[in-house]
Structure formats: C-alpha cells, structure tokens
Amino acid sequence: MAALTLHGLIRLAPPLAAAILFAGAALAQAPELPETVPVPELNRSQSAQEAAPADVPVPEPRPDVPKPPATDTLNQQKSDQPKEARPEPPAIAPTPRQKPDEAEPPATAPKPPEKPAQAQEKEIPPDPRSASVPQEKMPEEELACRRRLKSMGVDFEERKAEHDAAVGCSIPYPIALKTLGKSLDISPETELNCQMAEAAARFAIDIIQPAAKAELGANLKSVSQASAFVCRPRHGGGKLSEHAFGNALDIASFTLSNGRKIDVGPVPPEKDAKFLNAVRKAACGPFKTVLGPGSDADHSLHLHLDLAPRRNGGTFCQ
C-alpha cells in the first residue's frame, strides 16, 4: 500500500466510482424483501394456501366422489321395505309336559306260565292195546296164526314181549320174520305181531309175486323193508303209530330173480311205475291203510301198509 502513489489513486478513482454507482442502481431496482420470512404451517386453511407464491404447484382437485348416504337415510330405506311376519314370542314360555313316570321293572321278571306237557305236543289219546300184556298161556288165536305161517313156508322166530307203559307201545306176542314164504326173503329181519306178519306174507305170495311176473317178466326174490315195530307216535303226533303195536310195515323196494331192483319213489321208470301202481292198488283191501308217494312227504320213498282197526272195516288208501 505504501507503494501506491497519489497518482495511482487518482487513476483508480473513476472505475471505483462507476462500480459503486452501478451497485447502487441494482440495489434500487431489486424488490423489497419482507422483514420476516414466512414459515409454512401444517394444516393451513384454504386462504393460506391461496396466498402461497405463484411458483409453488398446486395439486389439481379430485373429481367429486359420491358421498355415502347418511345413517338416517339408510334407516329410512330399511323401514320402507316390507318386514317378514315373525311370530311374536309368547309372553310366558310354555312349560314342557312332564313324561309320565315309567313303572320300574320288578326285581325279578315274571316268568310266563308254563304250558302243560300235553299242550306242547298234541295229546295222545289212550289206546286199549297199550294195556295188552302176555298171559301165562298163549291164546289160541295166536297159536292158530303161527300154524298158518308155517303152512305158507314162512320162517320166523318168537320174540320177547314188547311193552312201554310210558309211551303206550305194546306187542304181547311178537315174532321176527325171516322170510315171507318159500324162496321169498324179507330184509332186514322184521318184528311184527303175528296178524300183520301173516297179512304181509299172504300179500307177497298172492299179489306181489304174480304182479312181478306179469309186469316185469321175472319172479319176486325179496322185499326190503324200511320200518316195522317202532315205539313212537304218528308223524305230526296226535295218536300212536301203528308201528308202536307191530301192526305196520313199510316197503322200500323189491328185488327180482334176475337181480333187477325196483325202488318205491315219486317218479319211477314207466315199467316200474306200472308194477308199483298195481301193487299199491291191490293192497287197499287186505290192509286198512295204504300210503305212498304223493300222499305226503313222510311216505314219498316207501309204501306204508297197516291193519289199523277202522269203523265198519273201512280202509284209508292214498
């Protein structure tokens, strides 16, 4: 600074003055600034936002959104709609009916009354033959029956008396047939009373033997029996069977001298059927009961023959 001369200051004076003047003019043209700078406030009113400087961008207003109806309007709309009819609850709820008191079961359940023994099964009426017992001496009619059997060539044996007081079965003078005549066997061995044995032997000799020769062309060799004396009631009950008195014979088949066998059945071959029908038809008369295939299920496989006593000597043949 010391090196500056007066002459140098004089030379710098005009430029400095010009700069000062230019600066002053610029200051004079500049707008006046407010004494205090406004601070933006949150949540200002619309008037404050409108007073904001023009260079600050203002957001465009949103399109109008329909406002939801007021609560009062909704309530009014609901009230205008028809209401469903609902039953009004009773002022006092009805009391449920009480169930009647159930009777307590007894300590021990009463047992049903027992049926009498006769009610469970068909009652079997007494038969006078059930009381028959052998005498000390054989009656003459029994002796005569045995003489007739021997004259026909029937082989038989005497048997011990059969008697069952509980069931009612009784044969005072039974015999066991081994044959029905000369060269005419019966199998197995058959226990009958003498009257039934004689009727069976005469039927085999006088009826079955000629029918076999006429219908089948051969002699009868033997008869197979399915039942003779059996201590029992009839099938189905209600009465004692004739088998209980040795008064019935069931025939299951016949065997011829040529070895051919004819079985009793519901549908026999044609030739056999002709022979069996002839025998069955001829049996009704000598015997009081004749049953076979077709009469019932119990007699579908044999011929039942018996001497059951009937009123006026009648017969029952099926």
PDB file of C-alpha atoms in Angstrom:
ATOM      1  CA  MET A   1       0.000   0.000   0.000  1.00  0.00           C
ATOM      2  CA  ALA A   2       2.894   2.230   0.633  1.00  0.00           C
ATOM      3  CA  ALA A   3       4.000   1.848  -2.872  1.00  0.00           C
ATOM      4  CA  LEU A   4       0.773   3.411  -4.126  1.00  0.00           C
ATOM      5  CA  THR A   5       1.191   6.970  -5.095  1.00  0.00           C
ATOM      6  CA  LEU A   6      -1.243   9.667  -5.244  1.00  0.00           C
ATOM      7  CA  HIS A   7      -1.074   9.492  -8.914  1.00  0.00           C
ATOM      8  CA  GLY A   8      -2.131   5.813  -8.788  1.00  0.00           C
ATOM      9  CA  LEU A   9      -5.109   6.516  -6.527  1.00  0.00           C
ATOM     10  CA  ILE A  10      -6.261   9.222  -8.840  1.00  0.00           C
ATOM     11  CA  ARG A  11      -6.179   6.765 -11.721  1.00  0.00           C
ATOM     12  CA  LEU A  12      -8.288   4.174  -9.762  1.00  0.00           C
ATOM     13  CA  ALA A  13     -10.879   6.637  -8.591  1.00  0.00           C
ATOM     14  CA  PRO A  14     -13.099   6.747 -11.702  1.00  0.00           C
ATOM     15  CA  PRO A  15     -13.520   2.985 -12.041  1.00  0.00           C
ATOM     16  CA  LEU A  16     -14.363   2.596  -8.361  1.00  0.00           C
ATOM     17  CA  ALA A  17     -16.918   5.329  -8.521  1.00  0.00           C
ATOM     18  CA  ALA A  18     -18.550   3.757 -11.519  1.00  0.00           C
ATOM     19  CA  ALA A  19     -18.731   0.367  -9.759  1.00  0.00           C
ATOM     20  CA  ILE A  20     -20.298   1.948  -6.701  1.00  0.00           C
ATOM     21  CA  LEU A  21     -22.909   3.718  -8.787  1.00  0.00           C
ATOM     22  CA  PHE A  22     -23.758   0.512 -10.694  1.00  0.00           C
ATOM     23  CA  ALA A  23     -24.177  -1.449  -7.492  1.00  0.00           C
ATOM     24  CA  GLY A  24     -26.434   1.180  -6.033  1.00  0.00           C
ATOM     25  CA  ALA A  25     -28.658   1.226  -9.062  1.00  0.00           C
ATOM     26  CA  ALA A  26     -29.002  -2.562  -8.938  1.00  0.00           C
ATOM     27  CA  LEU A  27     -29.982  -2.430  -5.333  1.00  0.00           C
ATOM     28  CA  ALA A  28     -32.539   0.225  -6.034  1.00  0.00           C
ATOM     29  CA  GLN A  29     -34.269  -1.934  -8.694  1.00  0.00           C
ATOM     30  CA  ALA A  30     -34.418  -5.124  -6.521  1.00  0.00           C
ATOM     31  CA  PRO A  31     -37.831  -5.783  -4.794  1.00  0.00           C
ATOM     32  CA  GLU A  32     -38.069  -5.197  -1.176  1.00  0.00           C
ATOM     33  CA  LEU A  33     -37.823  -8.334   0.955  1.00  0.00           C
ATOM     34  CA  PRO A  34     -40.208  -8.824   3.840  1.00  0.00           C
ATOM     35  CA  GLU A  35     -38.870  -8.133   7.213  1.00  0.00           C
ATOM     36  CA  THR A  36     -39.546 -11.717   8.253  1.00  0.00           C
ATOM     37  CA  VAL A  37     -39.623 -14.856   6.072  1.00  0.00           C
ATOM     38  CA  PRO A  38     -42.978 -16.743   6.457  1.00  0.00           C
ATOM     39  CA  VAL A  39     -42.638 -20.290   7.802  1.00  0.00           C
ATOM     40  CA  PRO A  40     -45.042 -22.857   6.253  1.00  0.00           C
ATOM     41  CA  GLU A  41     -47.578 -24.196   8.673  1.00  0.00           C
ATOM     42  CA  LEU A  42     -49.227 -27.623   8.617  1.00  0.00           C
ATOM     43  CA  ASN A  43     -52.968 -27.851   8.057  1.00  0.00           C
ATOM     44  CA  ARG A  44     -53.250 -24.258   6.917  1.00  0.00           C
ATOM     45  CA  SER A  45     -56.602 -23.005   5.779  1.00  0.00           C
ATOM     46  CA  GLN A  46     -57.532 -22.601   2.116  1.00  0.00           C
ATOM     47  CA  SER A  47     -56.863 -18.882   2.306  1.00  0.00           C
ATOM     48  CA  ALA A  48     -53.351 -19.504   3.486  1.00  0.00           C
ATOM     49  CA  GLN A  49     -52.765 -21.928   0.625  1.00  0.00           C
ATOM     50  CA  GLU A  50     -54.071 -19.375  -1.899  1.00  0.00           C
ATOM     51  CA  ALA A  51     -51.576 -16.873  -0.532  1.00  0.00           C
ATOM     52  CA  ALA A  52     -48.685 -19.147  -1.382  1.00  0.00           C
ATOM     53  CA  PRO A  53     -46.272 -17.972  -4.031  1.00  0.00           C
ATOM     54  CA  ALA A  54     -47.371 -18.455  -7.640  1.00  0.00           C
ATOM     55  CA  ASP A  55     -44.388 -20.640  -8.465  1.00  0.00           C
ATOM     56  CA  VAL A  56     -45.403 -23.330  -5.978  1.00  0.00           C
ATOM     57  CA  PRO A  57     -47.508 -26.014  -7.887  1.00  0.00           C
ATOM     58  CA  VAL A  58     -50.982 -26.521  -6.520  1.00  0.00           C
ATOM     59  CA  PRO A  59     -52.446 -30.087  -6.846  1.00  0.00           C
ATOM     60  CA  GLU A  60     -55.470 -30.411  -9.072  1.00  0.00           C
ATOM     61  CA  PRO A  61     -58.741 -31.044  -7.242  1.00  0.00           C
ATOM     62  CA  ARG A  62     -60.022 -34.652  -7.253  1.00  0.00           C
ATOM     63  CA  PRO A  63     -63.272 -35.453  -9.021  1.00  0.00           C
ATOM     64  CA  ASP A  64     -66.300 -35.412  -6.807  1.00  0.00           C
ATOM     65  CA  VAL A  65     -66.876 -38.819  -5.145  1.00  0.00           C
ATOM     66  CA  PRO A  66     -70.480 -39.602  -4.236  1.00  0.00           C
ATOM     67  CA  LYS A  67     -70.794 -39.485  -0.522  1.00  0.00           C
ATOM     68  CA  PRO A  68     -72.374 -42.478   1.223  1.00  0.00           C
ATOM     69  CA  PRO A  69     -75.917 -41.888   2.307  1.00  0.00           C
ATOM     70  CA  ALA A  70     -76.338 -40.697   5.755  1.00  0.00           C
ATOM     71  CA  THR A  71     -77.269 -43.088   8.521  1.00  0.00           C
ATOM     72  CA  ASP A  72     -80.727 -41.607   8.798  1.00  0.00           C
ATOM     73  CA  THR A  73     -81.330 -42.254   5.086  1.00  0.00           C
ATOM     74  CA  LEU A  74     -80.328 -45.930   5.407  1.00  0.00           C
ATOM     75  CA  ASN A  75     -82.595 -46.388   8.362  1.00  0.00           C
ATOM     76  CA  GLN A  76     -85.422 -44.752   6.431  1.00  0.00           C
ATOM     77  CA  GLN A  77     -84.863 -47.133   3.460  1.00  0.00           C
ATOM     78  CA  LYS A  78     -84.879 -50.157   5.718  1.00  0.00           C
ATOM     79  CA  SER A  79     -88.052 -49.011   7.353  1.00  0.00           C
ATOM     80  CA  ASP A  80     -89.715 -48.639   3.921  1.00  0.00           C
ATOM     81  CA  GLN A  81     -89.006 -52.310   2.996  1.00  0.00           C
ATOM     82  CA  PRO A  82     -91.719 -54.830   3.952  1.00  0.00           C
ATOM     83  CA  LYS A  83     -90.802 -56.805   7.020  1.00  0.00           C
ATOM     84  CA  GLU A  84     -91.277 -60.572   7.242  1.00  0.00           C
ATOM     85  CA  ALA A  85     -94.021 -61.591   9.549  1.00  0.00           C
ATOM     86  CA  ARG A  86     -92.410 -63.225  12.542  1.00  0.00           C
ATOM     87  CA  PRO A  87     -94.414 -64.837  15.315  1.00  0.00           C
ATOM     88  CA  GLU A  88     -94.173 -62.802  18.407  1.00  0.00           C
ATOM     89  CA  PRO A  89     -92.726 -64.782  21.293  1.00  0.00           C
ATOM     90  CA  PRO A  90     -95.307 -65.637  23.919  1.00  0.00           C
ATOM     91  CA  ALA A  91     -95.306 -63.528  26.969  1.00  0.00           C
ATOM     92  CA  ILE A  92     -94.663 -66.639  29.062  1.00  0.00           C
ATOM     93  CA  ALA A  93     -92.785 -69.620  27.678  1.00  0.00           C
ATOM     94  CA  PRO A  94     -94.929 -72.799  27.874  1.00  0.00           C
ATOM     95  CA  THR A  95     -93.760 -75.342  30.383  1.00  0.00           C
ATOM     96  CA  PRO A  96     -92.882 -78.707  28.729  1.00  0.00           C
ATOM     97  CA  ARG A  97     -95.135 -81.569  29.616  1.00  0.00           C
ATOM     98  CA  GLN A  98     -93.729 -83.956  32.109  1.00  0.00           C
ATOM     99  CA  LYS A  99     -93.353 -87.551  30.982  1.00  0.00           C
ATOM    100  CA  PRO A 100     -95.433 -89.988  32.961  1.00  0.00           C
ATOM    101  CA  ASP A 101     -93.427 -91.864  35.476  1.00  0.00           C
ATOM    102  CA  GLU A 102     -92.298 -95.147  33.986  1.00  0.00           C
ATOM    103  CA  ALA A 103     -93.095 -98.146  36.016  1.00  0.00           C
ATOM    104  CA  GLU A 104     -89.948 -99.583  37.471  1.00  0.00           C
ATOM    105  CA  PRO A 105     -89.330-103.151  36.356  1.00  0.00           C
ATOM    106  CA  PRO A 106     -89.820-105.689  39.081  1.00  0.00           C
ATOM    107  CA  ALA A 107     -86.759-107.061  40.746  1.00  0.00           C
ATOM    108  CA  THR A 108     -87.385-110.387  39.034  1.00  0.00           C
ATOM    109  CA  ALA A 109     -89.240-110.543  35.718  1.00  0.00           C
ATOM    110  CA  PRO A 110     -92.338-112.729  35.945  1.00  0.00           C
ATOM    111  CA  LYS A 111     -91.936-115.984  34.105  1.00  0.00           C
ATOM    112  CA  PRO A 112     -94.567-116.865  31.513  1.00  0.00           C
ATOM    113  CA  PRO A 113     -96.890-119.583  32.656  1.00  0.00           C
ATOM    114  CA  GLU A 114     -95.533-122.942  31.725  1.00  0.00           C
ATOM    115  CA  LYS A 115     -97.537-124.767  29.140  1.00  0.00           C
ATOM    116  CA  PRO A 116     -98.758-128.163  30.187  1.00  0.00           C
ATOM    117  CA  ALA A 117     -96.884-131.033  28.671  1.00  0.00           C
ATOM    118  CA  GLN A 118     -99.893-132.065  26.630  1.00  0.00           C
ATOM    119  CA  ALA A 119    -100.272-128.535  25.222  1.00  0.00           C
ATOM    120  CA  GLN A 120     -96.698-128.534  23.915  1.00  0.00           C
ATOM    121  CA  GLU A 121     -97.395-131.655  21.874  1.00  0.00           C
ATOM    122  CA  LYS A 122    -100.619-132.977  20.563  1.00  0.00           C
ATOM    123  CA  GLU A 123    -102.378-135.021  23.193  1.00  0.00           C
ATOM    124  CA  ILE A 124    -102.221-138.733  22.506  1.00  0.00           C
ATOM    125  CA  PRO A 125    -105.479-140.415  23.439  1.00  0.00           C
ATOM    126  CA  PRO A 126    -105.209-143.740  25.249  1.00  0.00           C
ATOM    127  CA  ASP A 127    -105.329-146.884  23.139  1.00  0.00           C
ATOM    128  CA  PRO A 128    -106.764-150.081  24.644  1.00  0.00           C
ATOM    129  CA  ARG A 129    -103.957-152.068  23.006  1.00  0.00           C
ATOM    130  CA  SER A 130    -101.409-150.220  25.198  1.00  0.00           C
ATOM    131  CA  ALA A 131    -102.579-152.265  28.200  1.00  0.00           C
ATOM    132  CA  SER A 132    -102.025-155.583  26.458  1.00  0.00           C
ATOM    133  CA  VAL A 133     -99.543-157.850  28.237  1.00  0.00           C
ATOM    134  CA  PRO A 134     -98.725-161.519  27.644  1.00  0.00           C
ATOM    135  CA  GLN A 135    -100.685-164.154  29.542  1.00  0.00           C
ATOM    136  CA  GLU A 136     -99.221-167.211  31.184  1.00  0.00           C
ATOM    137  CA  LYS A 137    -100.504-169.299  28.300  1.00  0.00           C
ATOM    138  CA  MET A 138    -100.534-168.038  24.669  1.00  0.00           C
ATOM    139  CA  PRO A 139    -104.102-167.518  23.391  1.00  0.00           C
ATOM    140  CA  GLU A 140    -105.474-169.924  20.795  1.00  0.00           C
ATOM    141  CA  GLU A 141    -105.728-167.202  18.121  1.00  0.00           C
ATOM    142  CA  GLU A 142    -102.003-166.584  18.392  1.00  0.00           C
ATOM    143  CA  LEU A 143    -101.253-170.290  18.107  1.00  0.00           C
ATOM    144  CA  ALA A 144    -103.514-170.581  15.058  1.00  0.00           C
ATOM    145  CA  CYS A 145    -101.750-167.646  13.369  1.00  0.00           C
ATOM    146  CA  ARG A 146     -98.422-169.339  13.760  1.00  0.00           C
ATOM    147  CA  ARG A 147     -99.703-172.579  12.273  1.00  0.00           C
ATOM    148  CA  ARG A 148    -100.887-170.698   9.155  1.00  0.00           C
ATOM    149  CA  LEU A 149     -97.487-169.055   8.734  1.00  0.00           C
ATOM    150  CA  LYS A 150     -95.758-172.411   8.826  1.00  0.00           C
ATOM    151  CA  SER A 151     -98.146-173.807   6.242  1.00  0.00           C
ATOM    152  CA  MET A 152     -97.148-170.984   3.838  1.00  0.00           C
ATOM    153  CA  GLY A 153     -93.488-171.788   4.278  1.00  0.00           C
ATOM    154  CA  VAL A 154     -92.761-168.616   6.311  1.00  0.00           C
ATOM    155  CA  ASP A 155     -89.671-168.765   8.502  1.00  0.00           C
ATOM    156  CA  PHE A 156     -89.997-166.831  11.773  1.00  0.00           C
ATOM    157  CA  GLU A 157     -88.866-166.768  15.405  1.00  0.00           C
ATOM    158  CA  GLU A 158     -90.638-165.995  18.670  1.00  0.00           C
ATOM    159  CA  ARG A 159     -89.586-162.785  20.422  1.00  0.00           C
ATOM    160  CA  LYS A 160     -89.930-161.430  23.926  1.00  0.00           C
ATOM    161  CA  ALA A 161     -92.992-159.273  24.603  1.00  0.00           C
ATOM    162  CA  GLU A 162     -92.641-155.543  23.902  1.00  0.00           C
ATOM    163  CA  HIS A 163     -94.276-153.143  26.383  1.00  0.00           C
ATOM    164  CA  ASP A 164     -93.637-149.476  27.228  1.00  0.00           C
ATOM    165  CA  ALA A 165     -96.229-148.124  29.670  1.00  0.00           C
ATOM    166  CA  ALA A 166     -94.900-144.513  29.433  1.00  0.00           C
ATOM    167  CA  VAL A 167     -95.364-144.252  25.647  1.00  0.00           C
ATOM    168  CA  GLY A 168     -98.093-146.884  25.240  1.00  0.00           C
ATOM    169  CA  CYS A 169     -96.292-149.276  22.896  1.00  0.00           C
ATOM    170  CA  SER A 170     -97.161-152.949  23.266  1.00  0.00           C
ATOM    171  CA  ILE A 171     -96.810-156.298  21.414  1.00  0.00           C
ATOM    172  CA  PRO A 172     -97.637-159.126  23.782  1.00  0.00           C
ATOM    173  CA  TYR A 173     -96.635-161.937  21.351  1.00  0.00           C
ATOM    174  CA  PRO A 174     -94.201-160.594  18.727  1.00  0.00           C
ATOM    175  CA  ILE A 175     -92.475-162.646  16.066  1.00  0.00           C
ATOM    176  CA  ALA A 176     -89.477-161.907  13.826  1.00  0.00           C
ATOM    177  CA  LEU A 177     -89.992-162.691  10.130  1.00  0.00           C
ATOM    178  CA  LYS A 178     -87.004-164.111   8.288  1.00  0.00           C
ATOM    179  CA  THR A 179     -88.899-164.935   5.059  1.00  0.00           C
ATOM    180  CA  LEU A 180     -92.302-164.232   3.527  1.00  0.00           C
ATOM    181  CA  GLY A 181     -92.639-167.709   2.047  1.00  0.00           C
ATOM    182  CA  LYS A 182     -90.680-170.328   0.164  1.00  0.00           C
ATOM    183  CA  SER A 183     -87.796-168.684  -1.770  1.00  0.00           C
ATOM    184  CA  LEU A 184     -89.138-165.233  -0.838  1.00  0.00           C
ATOM    185  CA  ASP A 185     -86.981-163.279   1.561  1.00  0.00           C
ATOM    186  CA  ILE A 186     -87.534-160.101   3.576  1.00  0.00           C
ATOM    187  CA  SER A 187     -84.648-157.944   4.797  1.00  0.00           C
ATOM    188  CA  PRO A 188     -83.708-156.857   7.281  1.00  0.00           C
ATOM    189  CA  GLU A 189     -85.313-159.185   9.812  1.00  0.00           C
ATOM    190  CA  THR A 190     -88.767-157.815  10.667  1.00  0.00           C
ATOM    191  CA  GLU A 191     -90.512-157.728  14.060  1.00  0.00           C
ATOM    192  CA  LEU A 192     -94.321-157.659  13.848  1.00  0.00           C
ATOM    193  CA  ASN A 193     -97.366-159.027  15.593  1.00  0.00           C
ATOM    194  CA  CYS A 194     -98.497-162.332  14.110  1.00  0.00           C
ATOM    195  CA  GLN A 195    -101.606-160.934  12.377  1.00  0.00           C
ATOM    196  CA  MET A 196     -99.541-158.309  10.481  1.00  0.00           C
ATOM    197  CA  ALA A 197     -96.859-160.867   9.650  1.00  0.00           C
ATOM    198  CA  GLU A 198     -99.499-163.220   8.174  1.00  0.00           C
ATOM    199  CA  ALA A 199    -101.070-160.373   6.128  1.00  0.00           C
ATOM    200  CA  ALA A 200     -97.658-159.358   4.742  1.00  0.00           C
ATOM    201  CA  ALA A 201     -96.767-162.961   3.794  1.00  0.00           C
ATOM    202  CA  ARG A 202    -100.108-163.588   2.053  1.00  0.00           C
ATOM    203  CA  PHE A 203     -99.827-160.261   0.175  1.00  0.00           C
ATOM    204  CA  ALA A 204     -96.314-161.086  -1.048  1.00  0.00           C
ATOM    205  CA  ILE A 205     -97.345-164.570  -2.207  1.00  0.00           C
ATOM    206  CA  ASP A 206    -100.788-163.790  -3.647  1.00  0.00           C
ATOM    207  CA  ILE A 207    -100.324-160.216  -5.031  1.00  0.00           C
ATOM    208  CA  ILE A 208     -96.684-159.099  -5.404  1.00  0.00           C
ATOM    209  CA  GLN A 209     -95.319-162.314  -6.899  1.00  0.00           C
ATOM    210  CA  PRO A 210     -97.892-162.530  -9.745  1.00  0.00           C
ATOM    211  CA  ALA A 211     -97.604-158.772 -10.486  1.00  0.00           C
ATOM    212  CA  ALA A 212     -93.809-159.002 -10.835  1.00  0.00           C
ATOM    213  CA  LYS A 213     -94.098-161.891 -13.281  1.00  0.00           C
ATOM    214  CA  ALA A 214     -96.851-160.220 -15.300  1.00  0.00           C
ATOM    215  CA  GLU A 215     -95.421-156.673 -15.470  1.00  0.00           C
ATOM    216  CA  LEU A 216     -91.660-157.299 -15.296  1.00  0.00           C
ATOM    217  CA  GLY A 217     -91.265-160.876 -16.586  1.00  0.00           C
ATOM    218  CA  ALA A 218     -89.418-162.207 -13.547  1.00  0.00           C
ATOM    219  CA  ASN A 219     -90.143-163.754 -10.168  1.00  0.00           C
ATOM    220  CA  LEU A 220     -90.001-161.776  -6.943  1.00  0.00           C
ATOM    221  CA  LYS A 221     -86.940-162.741  -4.915  1.00  0.00           C
ATOM    222  CA  SER A 222     -87.010-160.427  -1.881  1.00  0.00           C
ATOM    223  CA  VAL A 223     -88.671-157.425  -0.258  1.00  0.00           C
ATOM    224  CA  SER A 224     -86.690-154.691   1.508  1.00  0.00           C
ATOM    225  CA  GLN A 225     -88.482-153.125   4.468  1.00  0.00           C
ATOM    226  CA  ALA A 226     -87.835-149.617   5.845  1.00  0.00           C
ATOM    227  CA  SER A 227     -89.707-149.936   9.166  1.00  0.00           C
ATOM    228  CA  ALA A 228     -91.672-152.434  11.208  1.00  0.00           C
ATOM    229  CA  PHE A 229     -92.036-152.291  15.023  1.00  0.00           C
ATOM    230  CA  VAL A 230     -91.016-148.818  16.297  1.00  0.00           C
ATOM    231  CA  CYS A 231     -92.211-147.423  19.635  1.00  0.00           C
ATOM    232  CA  ARG A 232     -93.372-143.896  18.598  1.00  0.00           C
ATOM    233  CA  PRO A 233     -96.421-141.731  17.872  1.00  0.00           C
ATOM    234  CA  ARG A 234     -97.511-140.893  14.342  1.00  0.00           C
ATOM    235  CA  HIS A 235     -95.607-138.289  12.379  1.00  0.00           C
ATOM    236  CA  GLY A 236     -97.140-134.998  13.495  1.00  0.00           C
ATOM    237  CA  GLY A 237     -98.350-136.517  16.770  1.00  0.00           C
ATOM    238  CA  GLY A 238    -101.939-136.799  17.910  1.00  0.00           C
ATOM    239  CA  LYS A 239    -102.033-140.572  18.049  1.00  0.00           C
ATOM    240  CA  LEU A 240     -99.800-143.581  18.495  1.00  0.00           C
ATOM    241  CA  SER A 241     -98.442-145.024  15.272  1.00  0.00           C
ATOM    242  CA  GLU A 242     -99.489-148.500  14.191  1.00  0.00           C
ATOM    243  CA  HIS A 243     -95.758-149.241  14.223  1.00  0.00           C
ATOM    244  CA  ALA A 244     -95.977-148.949  18.051  1.00  0.00           C
ATOM    245  CA  PHE A 245     -98.042-152.158  18.101  1.00  0.00           C
ATOM    246  CA  GLY A 246     -96.091-154.047  15.404  1.00  0.00           C
ATOM    247  CA  ASN A 247     -99.142-153.582  13.207  1.00  0.00           C
ATOM    248  CA  ALA A 248     -97.484-151.788  10.225  1.00  0.00           C
ATOM    249  CA  LEU A 249     -94.848-152.500   7.583  1.00  0.00           C
ATOM    250  CA  ASP A 250     -93.038-150.017   5.293  1.00  0.00           C
ATOM    251  CA  ILE A 251     -91.732-151.460   1.979  1.00  0.00           C
ATOM    252  CA  ALA A 252     -88.868-149.538   0.307  1.00  0.00           C
ATOM    253  CA  SER A 253     -88.020-151.772  -2.706  1.00  0.00           C
ATOM    254  CA  PHE A 254     -88.417-155.094  -4.468  1.00  0.00           C
ATOM    255  CA  THR A 255     -85.713-157.311  -5.957  1.00  0.00           C
ATOM    256  CA  LEU A 256     -86.396-159.722  -8.826  1.00  0.00           C
ATOM    257  CA  SER A 257     -84.869-163.104  -9.544  1.00  0.00           C
ATOM    258  CA  ASN A 258     -82.840-161.578 -12.421  1.00  0.00           C
ATOM    259  CA  GLY A 259     -81.229-159.115  -9.973  1.00  0.00           C
ATOM    260  CA  ARG A 260     -83.248-156.081 -11.008  1.00  0.00           C
ATOM    261  CA  LYS A 261     -84.307-153.739  -8.191  1.00  0.00           C
ATOM    262  CA  ILE A 262     -87.465-151.617  -8.199  1.00  0.00           C
ATOM    263  CA  ASP A 263     -87.392-148.705  -5.760  1.00  0.00           C
ATOM    264  CA  VAL A 264     -90.501-147.015  -4.430  1.00  0.00           C
ATOM    265  CA  GLY A 265     -90.317-143.323  -5.372  1.00  0.00           C
ATOM    266  CA  PRO A 266     -92.243-140.345  -6.705  1.00  0.00           C
ATOM    267  CA  VAL A 267     -91.109-140.698 -10.357  1.00  0.00           C
ATOM    268  CA  PRO A 268     -90.159-144.288 -11.190  1.00  0.00           C
ATOM    269  CA  PRO A 269     -89.451-145.513 -14.750  1.00  0.00           C
ATOM    270  CA  GLU A 270     -92.530-146.348 -16.812  1.00  0.00           C
ATOM    271  CA  LYS A 271     -92.335-150.147 -16.462  1.00  0.00           C
ATOM    272  CA  ASP A 272     -91.548-149.932 -12.760  1.00  0.00           C
ATOM    273  CA  ALA A 273     -94.387-147.454 -12.261  1.00  0.00           C
ATOM    274  CA  LYS A 274     -96.873-149.866 -13.796  1.00  0.00           C
ATOM    275  CA  PHE A 275     -95.774-152.648 -11.447  1.00  0.00           C
ATOM    276  CA  LEU A 276     -95.786-150.361  -8.369  1.00  0.00           C
ATOM    277  CA  ASN A 277     -99.237-148.985  -9.177  1.00  0.00           C
ATOM    278  CA  ALA A 278    -100.645-152.488  -9.488  1.00  0.00           C
ATOM    279  CA  VAL A 279     -99.188-153.487  -6.109  1.00  0.00           C
ATOM    280  CA  ARG A 280    -100.383-150.329  -4.410  1.00  0.00           C
ATOM    281  CA  LYS A 281    -103.912-150.627  -5.778  1.00  0.00           C
ATOM    282  CA  ALA A 282    -104.191-154.290  -4.776  1.00  0.00           C
ATOM    283  CA  ALA A 283    -103.002-153.524  -1.232  1.00  0.00           C
ATOM    284  CA  CYS A 284    -106.128-151.476  -0.487  1.00  0.00           C
ATOM    285  CA  GLY A 285    -108.397-154.173   0.961  1.00  0.00           C
ATOM    286  CA  PRO A 286    -106.048-156.657   2.585  1.00  0.00           C
ATOM    287  CA  PHE A 287    -104.663-153.682   4.525  1.00  0.00           C
ATOM    288  CA  LYS A 288    -106.737-150.979   6.223  1.00  0.00           C
ATOM    289  CA  THR A 289    -104.246-148.158   5.465  1.00  0.00           C
ATOM    290  CA  VAL A 290    -102.146-147.750   2.321  1.00  0.00           C
ATOM    291  CA  LEU A 291     -99.905-144.680   1.859  1.00  0.00           C
ATOM    292  CA  GLY A 292     -97.137-143.971  -0.630  1.00  0.00           C
ATOM    293  CA  PRO A 293     -95.533-141.333  -2.869  1.00  0.00           C
ATOM    294  CA  GLY A 294     -97.888-138.403  -3.388  1.00  0.00           C
ATOM    295  CA  SER A 295     -99.837-138.885  -0.165  1.00  0.00           C
ATOM    296  CA  ASP A 296     -97.433-136.799   1.972  1.00  0.00           C
ATOM    297  CA  ALA A 297     -93.723-136.061   2.372  1.00  0.00           C
ATOM    298  CA  ASP A 298     -93.253-138.799   5.013  1.00  0.00           C
ATOM    299  CA  HIS A 299     -94.269-141.537   2.583  1.00  0.00           C
ATOM    300  CA  SER A 300     -92.545-140.365  -0.603  1.00  0.00           C
ATOM    301  CA  LEU A 301     -89.998-143.211  -0.655  1.00  0.00           C
ATOM    302  CA  HIS A 302     -91.909-146.220   0.642  1.00  0.00           C
ATOM    303  CA  LEU A 303     -95.296-147.951   0.788  1.00  0.00           C
ATOM    304  CA  HIS A 304     -96.907-147.933   4.210  1.00  0.00           C
ATOM    305  CA  LEU A 305     -99.212-150.878   4.944  1.00  0.00           C
ATOM    306  CA  ASP A 306    -101.049-151.433   8.254  1.00  0.00           C
ATOM    307  CA  LEU A 307    -104.053-153.163   9.847  1.00  0.00           C
ATOM    308  CA  ALA A 308    -105.370-150.169  11.838  1.00  0.00           C
ATOM    309  CA  PRO A 309    -108.821-151.019  13.174  1.00  0.00           C
ATOM    310  CA  ARG A 310    -111.457-148.814  11.483  1.00  0.00           C
ATOM    311  CA  ARG A 311    -115.194-148.433  11.802  1.00  0.00           C
ATOM    312  CA  ASN A 312    -117.192-150.952   9.793  1.00  0.00           C
ATOM    313  CA  GLY A 313    -113.932-152.427   8.445  1.00  0.00           C
ATOM    314  CA  GLY A 314    -113.255-149.388   6.293  1.00  0.00           C
ATOM    315  CA  THR A 315    -109.962-148.551   4.560  1.00  0.00           C
ATOM    316  CA  PHE A 316    -107.849-145.420   4.008  1.00  0.00           C
ATOM    317  CA  CYS A 317    -105.812-145.535   0.801  1.00  0.00           C
ATOM    318  CA  GLN A 318    -103.834-142.653  -0.781  1.00  0.00           C
TER     319      GLN A 318
END
